[in-house]
Short mmCIF file of N, CA, C and O in Angstrom, two decimals:
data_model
loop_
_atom_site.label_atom_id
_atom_site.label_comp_id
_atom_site.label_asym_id
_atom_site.label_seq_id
_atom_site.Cartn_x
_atom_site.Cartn_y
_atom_site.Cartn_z
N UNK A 25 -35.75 67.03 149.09
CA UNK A 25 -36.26 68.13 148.31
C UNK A 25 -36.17 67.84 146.82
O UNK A 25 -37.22 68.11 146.23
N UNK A 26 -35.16 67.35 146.02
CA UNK A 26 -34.85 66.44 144.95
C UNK A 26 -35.05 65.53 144.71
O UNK A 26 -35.18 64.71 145.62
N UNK A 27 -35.20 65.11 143.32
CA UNK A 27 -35.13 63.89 142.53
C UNK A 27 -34.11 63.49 142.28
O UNK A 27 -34.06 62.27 142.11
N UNK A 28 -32.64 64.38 142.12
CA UNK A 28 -31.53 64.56 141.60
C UNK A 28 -30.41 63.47 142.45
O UNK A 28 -29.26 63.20 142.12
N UNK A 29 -31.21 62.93 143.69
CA UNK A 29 -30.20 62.29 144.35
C UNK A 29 -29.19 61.34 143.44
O UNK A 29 -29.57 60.59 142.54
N UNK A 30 -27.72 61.55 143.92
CA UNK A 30 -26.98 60.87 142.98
C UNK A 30 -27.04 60.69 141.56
O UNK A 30 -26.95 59.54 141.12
N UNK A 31 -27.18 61.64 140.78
CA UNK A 31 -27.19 61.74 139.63
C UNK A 31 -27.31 63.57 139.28
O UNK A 31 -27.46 64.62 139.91
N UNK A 32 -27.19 63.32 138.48
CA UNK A 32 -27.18 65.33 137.96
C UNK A 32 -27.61 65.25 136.69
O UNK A 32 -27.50 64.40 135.80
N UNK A 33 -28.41 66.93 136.84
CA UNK A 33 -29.00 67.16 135.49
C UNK A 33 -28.54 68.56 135.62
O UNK A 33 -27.95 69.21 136.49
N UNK A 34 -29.19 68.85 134.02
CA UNK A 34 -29.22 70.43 134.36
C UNK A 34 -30.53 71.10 134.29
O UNK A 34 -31.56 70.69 133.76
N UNK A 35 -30.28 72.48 135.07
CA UNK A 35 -31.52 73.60 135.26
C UNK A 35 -31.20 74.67 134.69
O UNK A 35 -30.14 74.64 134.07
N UNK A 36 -31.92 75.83 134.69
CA UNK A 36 -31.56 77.04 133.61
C UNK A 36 -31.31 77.96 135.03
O UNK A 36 -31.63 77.65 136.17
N UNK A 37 -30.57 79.30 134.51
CA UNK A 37 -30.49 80.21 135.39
C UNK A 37 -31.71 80.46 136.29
O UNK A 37 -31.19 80.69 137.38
N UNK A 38 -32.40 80.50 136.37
CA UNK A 38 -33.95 80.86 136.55
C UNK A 38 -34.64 79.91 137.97
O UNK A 38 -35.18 80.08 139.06
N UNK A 39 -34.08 78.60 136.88
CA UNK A 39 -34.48 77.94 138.40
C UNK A 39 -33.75 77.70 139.32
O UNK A 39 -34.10 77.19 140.38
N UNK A 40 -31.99 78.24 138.85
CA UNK A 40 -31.04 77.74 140.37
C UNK A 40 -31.03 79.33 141.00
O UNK A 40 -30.55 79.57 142.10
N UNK A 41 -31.52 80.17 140.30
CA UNK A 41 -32.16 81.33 141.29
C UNK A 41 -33.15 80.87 142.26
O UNK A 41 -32.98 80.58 143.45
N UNK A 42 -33.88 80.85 141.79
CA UNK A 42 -35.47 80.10 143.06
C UNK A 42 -34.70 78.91 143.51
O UNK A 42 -34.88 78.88 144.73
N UNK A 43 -34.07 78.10 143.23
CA UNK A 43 -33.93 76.73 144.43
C UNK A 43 -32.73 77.29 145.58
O UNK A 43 -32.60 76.91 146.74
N UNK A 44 -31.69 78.60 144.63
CA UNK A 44 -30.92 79.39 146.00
C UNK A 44 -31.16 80.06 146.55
O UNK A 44 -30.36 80.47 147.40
N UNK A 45 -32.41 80.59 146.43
CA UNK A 45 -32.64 82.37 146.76
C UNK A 45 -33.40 82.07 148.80
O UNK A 45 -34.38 81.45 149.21
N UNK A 46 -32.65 82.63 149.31
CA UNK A 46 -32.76 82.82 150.73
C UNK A 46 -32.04 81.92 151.01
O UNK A 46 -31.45 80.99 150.46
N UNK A 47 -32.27 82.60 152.49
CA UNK A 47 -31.14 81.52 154.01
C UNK A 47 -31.60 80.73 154.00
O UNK A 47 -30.82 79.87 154.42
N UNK A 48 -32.56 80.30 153.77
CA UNK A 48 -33.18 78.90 154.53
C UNK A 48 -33.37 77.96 153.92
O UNK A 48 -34.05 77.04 154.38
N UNK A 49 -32.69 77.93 152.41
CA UNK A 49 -32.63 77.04 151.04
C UNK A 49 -31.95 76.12 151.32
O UNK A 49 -30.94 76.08 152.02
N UNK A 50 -32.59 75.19 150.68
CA UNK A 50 -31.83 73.34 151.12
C UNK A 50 -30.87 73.50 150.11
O UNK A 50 -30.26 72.50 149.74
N UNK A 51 -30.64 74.55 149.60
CA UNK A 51 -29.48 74.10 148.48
C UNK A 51 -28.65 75.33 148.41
O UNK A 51 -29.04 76.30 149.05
N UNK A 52 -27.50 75.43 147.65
CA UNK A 52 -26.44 76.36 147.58
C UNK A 52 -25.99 76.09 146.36
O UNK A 52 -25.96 74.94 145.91
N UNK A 53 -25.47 77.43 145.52
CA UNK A 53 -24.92 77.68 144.39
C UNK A 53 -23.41 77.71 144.59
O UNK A 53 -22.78 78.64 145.08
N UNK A 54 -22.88 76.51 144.12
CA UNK A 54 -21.56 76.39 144.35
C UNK A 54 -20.95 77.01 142.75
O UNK A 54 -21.59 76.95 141.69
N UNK A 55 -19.48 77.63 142.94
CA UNK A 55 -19.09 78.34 142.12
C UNK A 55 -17.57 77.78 141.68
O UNK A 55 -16.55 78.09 142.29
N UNK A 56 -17.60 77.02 140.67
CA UNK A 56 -16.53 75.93 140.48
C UNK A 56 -15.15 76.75 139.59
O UNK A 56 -14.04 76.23 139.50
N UNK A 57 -15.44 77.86 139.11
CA UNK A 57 -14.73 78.54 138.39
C UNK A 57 -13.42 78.92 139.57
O UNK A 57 -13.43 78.93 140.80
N UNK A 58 -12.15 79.27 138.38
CA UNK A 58 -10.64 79.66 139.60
C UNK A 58 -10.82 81.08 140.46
O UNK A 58 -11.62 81.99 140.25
N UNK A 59 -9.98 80.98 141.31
CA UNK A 59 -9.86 82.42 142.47
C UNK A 59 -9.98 83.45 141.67
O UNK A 59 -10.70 84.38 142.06
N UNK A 60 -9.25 83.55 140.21
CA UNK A 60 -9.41 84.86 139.59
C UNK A 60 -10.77 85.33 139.00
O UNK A 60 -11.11 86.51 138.98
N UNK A 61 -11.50 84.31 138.53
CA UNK A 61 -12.57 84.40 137.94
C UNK A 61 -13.66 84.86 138.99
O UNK A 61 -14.30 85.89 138.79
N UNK A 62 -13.87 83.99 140.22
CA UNK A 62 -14.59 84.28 141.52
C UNK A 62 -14.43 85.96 142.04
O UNK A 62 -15.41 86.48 142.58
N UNK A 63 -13.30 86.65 141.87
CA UNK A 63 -12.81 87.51 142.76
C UNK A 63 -13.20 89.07 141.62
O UNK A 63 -13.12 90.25 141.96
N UNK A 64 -13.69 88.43 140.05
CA UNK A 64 -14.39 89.82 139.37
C UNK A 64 -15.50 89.35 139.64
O UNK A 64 -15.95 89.95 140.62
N UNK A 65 -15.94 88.86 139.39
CA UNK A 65 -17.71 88.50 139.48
C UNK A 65 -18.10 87.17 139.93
O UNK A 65 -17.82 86.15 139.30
N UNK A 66 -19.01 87.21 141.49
CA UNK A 66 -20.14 86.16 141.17
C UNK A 66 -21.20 86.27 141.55
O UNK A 66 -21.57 87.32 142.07
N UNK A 67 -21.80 85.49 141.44
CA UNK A 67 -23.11 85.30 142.34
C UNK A 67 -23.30 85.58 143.89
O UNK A 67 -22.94 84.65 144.61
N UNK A 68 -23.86 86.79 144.59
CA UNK A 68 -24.23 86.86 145.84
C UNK A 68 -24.50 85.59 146.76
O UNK A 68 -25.40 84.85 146.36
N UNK A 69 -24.10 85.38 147.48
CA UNK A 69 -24.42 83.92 148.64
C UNK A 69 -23.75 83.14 147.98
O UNK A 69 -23.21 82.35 148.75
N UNK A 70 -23.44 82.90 146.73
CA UNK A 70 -22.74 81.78 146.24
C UNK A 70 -21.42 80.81 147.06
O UNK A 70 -20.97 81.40 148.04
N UNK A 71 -20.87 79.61 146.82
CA UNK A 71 -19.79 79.29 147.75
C UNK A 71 -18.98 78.91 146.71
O UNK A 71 -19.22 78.15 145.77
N UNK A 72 -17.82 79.66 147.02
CA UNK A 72 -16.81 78.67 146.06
C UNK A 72 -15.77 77.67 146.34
O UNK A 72 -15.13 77.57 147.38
N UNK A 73 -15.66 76.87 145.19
CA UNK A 73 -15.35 75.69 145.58
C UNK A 73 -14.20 75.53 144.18
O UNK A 73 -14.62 74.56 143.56
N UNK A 74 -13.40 75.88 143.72
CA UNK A 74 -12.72 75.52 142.30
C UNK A 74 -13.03 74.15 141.43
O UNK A 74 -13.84 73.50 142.09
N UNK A 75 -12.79 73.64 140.52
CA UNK A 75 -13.14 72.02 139.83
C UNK A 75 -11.72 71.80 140.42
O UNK A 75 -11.63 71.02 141.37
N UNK A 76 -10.62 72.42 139.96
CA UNK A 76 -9.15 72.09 140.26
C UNK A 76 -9.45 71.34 141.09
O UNK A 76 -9.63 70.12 140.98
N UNK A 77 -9.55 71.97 141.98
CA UNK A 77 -9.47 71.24 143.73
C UNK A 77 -10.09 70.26 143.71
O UNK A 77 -9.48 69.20 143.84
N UNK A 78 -11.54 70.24 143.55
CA UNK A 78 -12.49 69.43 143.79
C UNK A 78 -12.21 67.77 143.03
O UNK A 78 -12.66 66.71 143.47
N UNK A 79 -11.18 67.98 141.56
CA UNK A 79 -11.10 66.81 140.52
C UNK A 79 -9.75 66.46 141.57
O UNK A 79 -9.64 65.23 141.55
N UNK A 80 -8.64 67.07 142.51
CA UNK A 80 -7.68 66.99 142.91
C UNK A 80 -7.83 66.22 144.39
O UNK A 80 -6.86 65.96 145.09
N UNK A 81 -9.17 65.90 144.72
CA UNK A 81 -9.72 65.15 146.21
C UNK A 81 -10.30 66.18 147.01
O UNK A 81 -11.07 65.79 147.88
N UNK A 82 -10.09 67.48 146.93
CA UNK A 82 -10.55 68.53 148.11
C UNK A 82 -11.64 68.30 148.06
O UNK A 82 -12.35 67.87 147.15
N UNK A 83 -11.93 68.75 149.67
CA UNK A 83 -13.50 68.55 150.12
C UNK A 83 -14.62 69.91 149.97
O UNK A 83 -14.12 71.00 149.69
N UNK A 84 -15.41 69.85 150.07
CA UNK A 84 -16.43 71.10 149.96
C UNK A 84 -16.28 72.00 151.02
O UNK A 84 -16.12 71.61 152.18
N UNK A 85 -16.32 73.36 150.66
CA UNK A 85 -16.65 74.26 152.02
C UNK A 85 -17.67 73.69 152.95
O UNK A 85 -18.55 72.88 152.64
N UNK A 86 -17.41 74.31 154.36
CA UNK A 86 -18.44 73.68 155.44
C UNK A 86 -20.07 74.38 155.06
O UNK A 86 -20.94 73.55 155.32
N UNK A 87 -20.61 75.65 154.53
CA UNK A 87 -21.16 75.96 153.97
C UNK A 87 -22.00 75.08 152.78
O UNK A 87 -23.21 75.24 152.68
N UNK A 88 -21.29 74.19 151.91
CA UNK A 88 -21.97 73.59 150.74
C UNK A 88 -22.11 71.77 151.59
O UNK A 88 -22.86 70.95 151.05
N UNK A 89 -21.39 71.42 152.77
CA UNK A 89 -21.51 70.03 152.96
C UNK A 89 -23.65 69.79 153.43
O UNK A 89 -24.41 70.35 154.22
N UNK A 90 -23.76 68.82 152.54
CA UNK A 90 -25.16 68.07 153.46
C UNK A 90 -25.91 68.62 152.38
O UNK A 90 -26.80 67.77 152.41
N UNK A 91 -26.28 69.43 151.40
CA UNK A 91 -27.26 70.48 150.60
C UNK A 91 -27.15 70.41 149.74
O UNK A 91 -26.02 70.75 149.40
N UNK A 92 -28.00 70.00 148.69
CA UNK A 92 -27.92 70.13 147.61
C UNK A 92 -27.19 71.36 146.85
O UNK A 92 -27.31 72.50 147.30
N UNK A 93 -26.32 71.07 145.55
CA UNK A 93 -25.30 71.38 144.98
C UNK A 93 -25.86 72.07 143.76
O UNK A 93 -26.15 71.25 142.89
N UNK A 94 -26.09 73.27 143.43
CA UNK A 94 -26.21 73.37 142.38
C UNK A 94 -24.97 74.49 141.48
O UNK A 94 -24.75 75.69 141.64
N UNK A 95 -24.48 73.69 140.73
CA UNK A 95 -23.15 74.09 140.32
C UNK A 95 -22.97 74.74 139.06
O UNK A 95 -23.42 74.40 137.97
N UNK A 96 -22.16 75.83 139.39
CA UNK A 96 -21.76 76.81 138.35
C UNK A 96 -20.51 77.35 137.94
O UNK A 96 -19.47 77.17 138.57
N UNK A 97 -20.63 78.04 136.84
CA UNK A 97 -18.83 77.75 136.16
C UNK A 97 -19.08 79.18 135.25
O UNK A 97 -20.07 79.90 135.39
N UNK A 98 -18.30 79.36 134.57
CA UNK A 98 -18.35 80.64 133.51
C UNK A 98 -19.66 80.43 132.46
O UNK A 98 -20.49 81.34 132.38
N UNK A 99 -19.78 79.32 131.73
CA UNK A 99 -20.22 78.59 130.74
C UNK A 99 -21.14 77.31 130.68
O UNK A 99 -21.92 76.96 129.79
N UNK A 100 -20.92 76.84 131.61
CA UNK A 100 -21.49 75.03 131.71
C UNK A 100 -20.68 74.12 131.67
O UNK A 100 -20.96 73.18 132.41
N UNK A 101 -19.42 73.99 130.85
CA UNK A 101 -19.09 73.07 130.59
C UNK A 101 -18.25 72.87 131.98
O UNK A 101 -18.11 71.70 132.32
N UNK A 102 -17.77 73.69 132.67
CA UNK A 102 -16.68 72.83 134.05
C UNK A 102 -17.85 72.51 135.30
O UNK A 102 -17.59 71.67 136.17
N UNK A 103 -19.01 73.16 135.29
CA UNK A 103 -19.85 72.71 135.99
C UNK A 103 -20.68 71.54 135.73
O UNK A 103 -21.22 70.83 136.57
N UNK A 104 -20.71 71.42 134.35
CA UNK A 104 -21.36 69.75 133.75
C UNK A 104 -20.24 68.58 134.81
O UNK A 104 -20.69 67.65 135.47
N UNK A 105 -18.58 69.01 134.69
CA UNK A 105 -17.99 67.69 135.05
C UNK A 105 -17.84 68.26 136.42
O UNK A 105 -16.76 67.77 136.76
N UNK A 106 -18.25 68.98 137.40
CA UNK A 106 -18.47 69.22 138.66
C UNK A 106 -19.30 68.31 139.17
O UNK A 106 -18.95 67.62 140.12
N UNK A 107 -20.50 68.19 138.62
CA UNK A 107 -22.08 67.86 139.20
C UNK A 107 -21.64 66.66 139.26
O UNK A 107 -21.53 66.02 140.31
N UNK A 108 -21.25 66.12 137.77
CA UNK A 108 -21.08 64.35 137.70
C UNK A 108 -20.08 64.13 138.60
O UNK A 108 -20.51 63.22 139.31
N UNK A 109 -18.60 64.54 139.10
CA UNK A 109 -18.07 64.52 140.03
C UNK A 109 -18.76 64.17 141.28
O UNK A 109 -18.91 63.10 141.87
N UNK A 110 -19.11 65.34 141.51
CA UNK A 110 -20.14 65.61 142.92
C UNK A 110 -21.47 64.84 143.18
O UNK A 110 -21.96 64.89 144.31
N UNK A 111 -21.93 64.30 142.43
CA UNK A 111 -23.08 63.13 142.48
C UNK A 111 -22.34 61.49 142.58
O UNK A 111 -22.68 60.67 143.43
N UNK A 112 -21.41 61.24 141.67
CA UNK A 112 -20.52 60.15 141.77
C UNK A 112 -19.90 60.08 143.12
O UNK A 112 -19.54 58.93 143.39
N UNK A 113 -19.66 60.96 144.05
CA UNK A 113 -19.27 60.67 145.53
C UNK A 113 -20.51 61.38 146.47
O UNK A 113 -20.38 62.24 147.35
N UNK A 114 -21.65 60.78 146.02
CA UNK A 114 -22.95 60.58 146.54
C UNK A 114 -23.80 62.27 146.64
O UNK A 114 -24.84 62.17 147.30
N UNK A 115 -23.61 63.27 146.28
CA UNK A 115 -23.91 64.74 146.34
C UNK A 115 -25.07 64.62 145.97
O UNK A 115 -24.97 63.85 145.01
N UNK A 116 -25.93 64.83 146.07
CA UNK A 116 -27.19 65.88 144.98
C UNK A 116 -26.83 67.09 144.68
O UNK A 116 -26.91 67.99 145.53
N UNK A 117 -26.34 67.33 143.34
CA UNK A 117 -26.24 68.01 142.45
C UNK A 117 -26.97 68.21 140.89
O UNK A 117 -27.54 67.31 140.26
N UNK A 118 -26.81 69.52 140.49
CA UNK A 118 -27.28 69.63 139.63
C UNK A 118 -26.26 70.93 138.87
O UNK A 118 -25.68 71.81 139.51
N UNK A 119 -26.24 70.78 137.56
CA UNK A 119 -25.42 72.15 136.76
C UNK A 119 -26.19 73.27 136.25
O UNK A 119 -27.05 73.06 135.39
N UNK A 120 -25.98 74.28 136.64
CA UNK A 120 -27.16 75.25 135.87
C UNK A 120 -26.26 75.71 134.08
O UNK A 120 -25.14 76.19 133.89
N UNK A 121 -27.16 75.39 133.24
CA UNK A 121 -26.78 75.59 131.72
C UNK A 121 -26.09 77.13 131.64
O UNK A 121 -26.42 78.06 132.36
N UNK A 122 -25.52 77.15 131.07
CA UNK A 122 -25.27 78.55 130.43
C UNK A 122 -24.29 79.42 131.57
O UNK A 122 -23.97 80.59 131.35
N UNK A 123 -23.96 78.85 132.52
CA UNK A 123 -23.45 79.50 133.73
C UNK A 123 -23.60 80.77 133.94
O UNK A 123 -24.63 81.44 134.00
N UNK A 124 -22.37 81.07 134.08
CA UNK A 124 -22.69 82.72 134.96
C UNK A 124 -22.71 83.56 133.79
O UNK A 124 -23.21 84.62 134.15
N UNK A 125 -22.40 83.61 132.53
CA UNK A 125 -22.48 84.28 131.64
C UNK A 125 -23.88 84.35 131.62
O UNK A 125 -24.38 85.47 131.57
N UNK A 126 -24.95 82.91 131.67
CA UNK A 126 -26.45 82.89 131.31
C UNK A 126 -26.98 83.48 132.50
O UNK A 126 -28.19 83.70 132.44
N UNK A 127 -26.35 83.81 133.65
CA UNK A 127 -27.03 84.37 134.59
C UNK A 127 -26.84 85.69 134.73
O UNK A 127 -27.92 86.17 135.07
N UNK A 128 -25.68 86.87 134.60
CA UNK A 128 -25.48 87.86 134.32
C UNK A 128 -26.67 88.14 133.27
O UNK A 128 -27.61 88.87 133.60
N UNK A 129 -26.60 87.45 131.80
CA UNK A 129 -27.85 88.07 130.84
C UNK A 129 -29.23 87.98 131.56
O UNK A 129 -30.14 88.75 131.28
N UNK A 130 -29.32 87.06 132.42
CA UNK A 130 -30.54 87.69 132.76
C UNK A 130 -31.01 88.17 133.16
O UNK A 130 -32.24 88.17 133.26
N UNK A 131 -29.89 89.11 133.77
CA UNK A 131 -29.52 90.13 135.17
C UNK A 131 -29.92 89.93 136.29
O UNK A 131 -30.79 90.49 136.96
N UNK A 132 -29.15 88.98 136.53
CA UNK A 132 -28.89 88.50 138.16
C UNK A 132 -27.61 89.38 138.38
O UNK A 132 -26.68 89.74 137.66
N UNK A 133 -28.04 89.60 139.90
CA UNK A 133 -26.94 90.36 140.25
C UNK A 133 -25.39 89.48 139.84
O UNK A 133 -25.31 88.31 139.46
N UNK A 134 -24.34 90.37 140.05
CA UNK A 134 -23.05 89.68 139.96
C UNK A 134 -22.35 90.34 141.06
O UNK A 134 -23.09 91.29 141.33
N UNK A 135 -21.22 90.37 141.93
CA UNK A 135 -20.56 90.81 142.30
C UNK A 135 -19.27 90.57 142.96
O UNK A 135 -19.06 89.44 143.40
N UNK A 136 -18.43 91.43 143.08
CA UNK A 136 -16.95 91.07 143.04
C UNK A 136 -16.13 90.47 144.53
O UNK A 136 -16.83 90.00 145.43
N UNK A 137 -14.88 90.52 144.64
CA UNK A 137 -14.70 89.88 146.15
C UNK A 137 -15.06 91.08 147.26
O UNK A 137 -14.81 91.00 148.46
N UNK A 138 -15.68 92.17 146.58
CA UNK A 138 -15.32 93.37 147.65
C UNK A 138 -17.07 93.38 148.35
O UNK A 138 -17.32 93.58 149.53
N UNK A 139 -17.86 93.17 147.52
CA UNK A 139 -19.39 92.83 147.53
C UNK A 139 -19.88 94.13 146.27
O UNK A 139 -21.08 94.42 146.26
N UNK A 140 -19.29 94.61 145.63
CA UNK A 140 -19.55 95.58 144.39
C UNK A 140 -19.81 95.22 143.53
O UNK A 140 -19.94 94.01 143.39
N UNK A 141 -20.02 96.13 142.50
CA UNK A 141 -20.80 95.13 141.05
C UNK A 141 -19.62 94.55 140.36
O UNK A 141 -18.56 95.18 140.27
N UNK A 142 -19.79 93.31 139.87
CA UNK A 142 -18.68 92.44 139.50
C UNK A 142 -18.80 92.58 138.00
O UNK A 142 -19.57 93.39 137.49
N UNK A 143 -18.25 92.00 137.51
CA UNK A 143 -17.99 91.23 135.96
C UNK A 143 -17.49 89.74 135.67
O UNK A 143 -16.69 89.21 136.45
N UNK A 144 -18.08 88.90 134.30
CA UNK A 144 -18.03 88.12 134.33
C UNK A 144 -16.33 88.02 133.82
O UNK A 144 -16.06 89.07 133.25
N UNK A 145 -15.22 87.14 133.85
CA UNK A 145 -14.10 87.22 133.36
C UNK A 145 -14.06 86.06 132.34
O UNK A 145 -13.05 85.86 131.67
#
């Protein structure tokens, strides 16, 4: 479905909406930010996955294995060293700019661990 094999770029909120949006998407919005951050606000369908873990050897939820990666963080910057992570042990990935802050402004839904309206932390 990508060009992105083994290597990462970035996309804007906009388009890791359309490359996640439905069940049947070859790809998943992984959510690299900590338990506390995940548990006020995220992204609907999203999977989370912490950087902690992920820079620490942990493996991906069974949910994000085989599918393209498109990775998100508060900001960009922990999802920039996610992607390169996650492409360097063969992933197709990609970082969406501006993270969840750039996706909240453009009012994408957000929501919390309960499935309610979230906030970004």
């Amino acid at each position: 479905m990508f060009l992105f094999r083994k290597s990462w770029k970035r996309v804007s909120v906009d388009e890791a909406q359309v490359i996640t949006d439905g069940d049947q998407s070859d790809a998943v919005l992984l959510d690299v930010r900590e338990k506390d951050e995940w548990q006020s606000g995220h992204a609907p369908n999203a999977v989370h996955a912490p950087l902690t873990g992920l820079v620490a050897g942990g493996v991906l939820p069974a949910t994000a294995r085989g599918r393209t990666l498109v990775v998100i963080c508060r900001s960009g910057h922990r999802s920039q060293q996610a992607a390169k992570l996650l492409a360097e042990r063969g992933a197709d990935a990609v970082d969406v700019e501006g993270g969840m802050n750039a996706w909240a402004a453009a009012g994408y839904p957000v929501v919390d661990e309960r499935g309610n309206s979230g906030s970004i932390a």
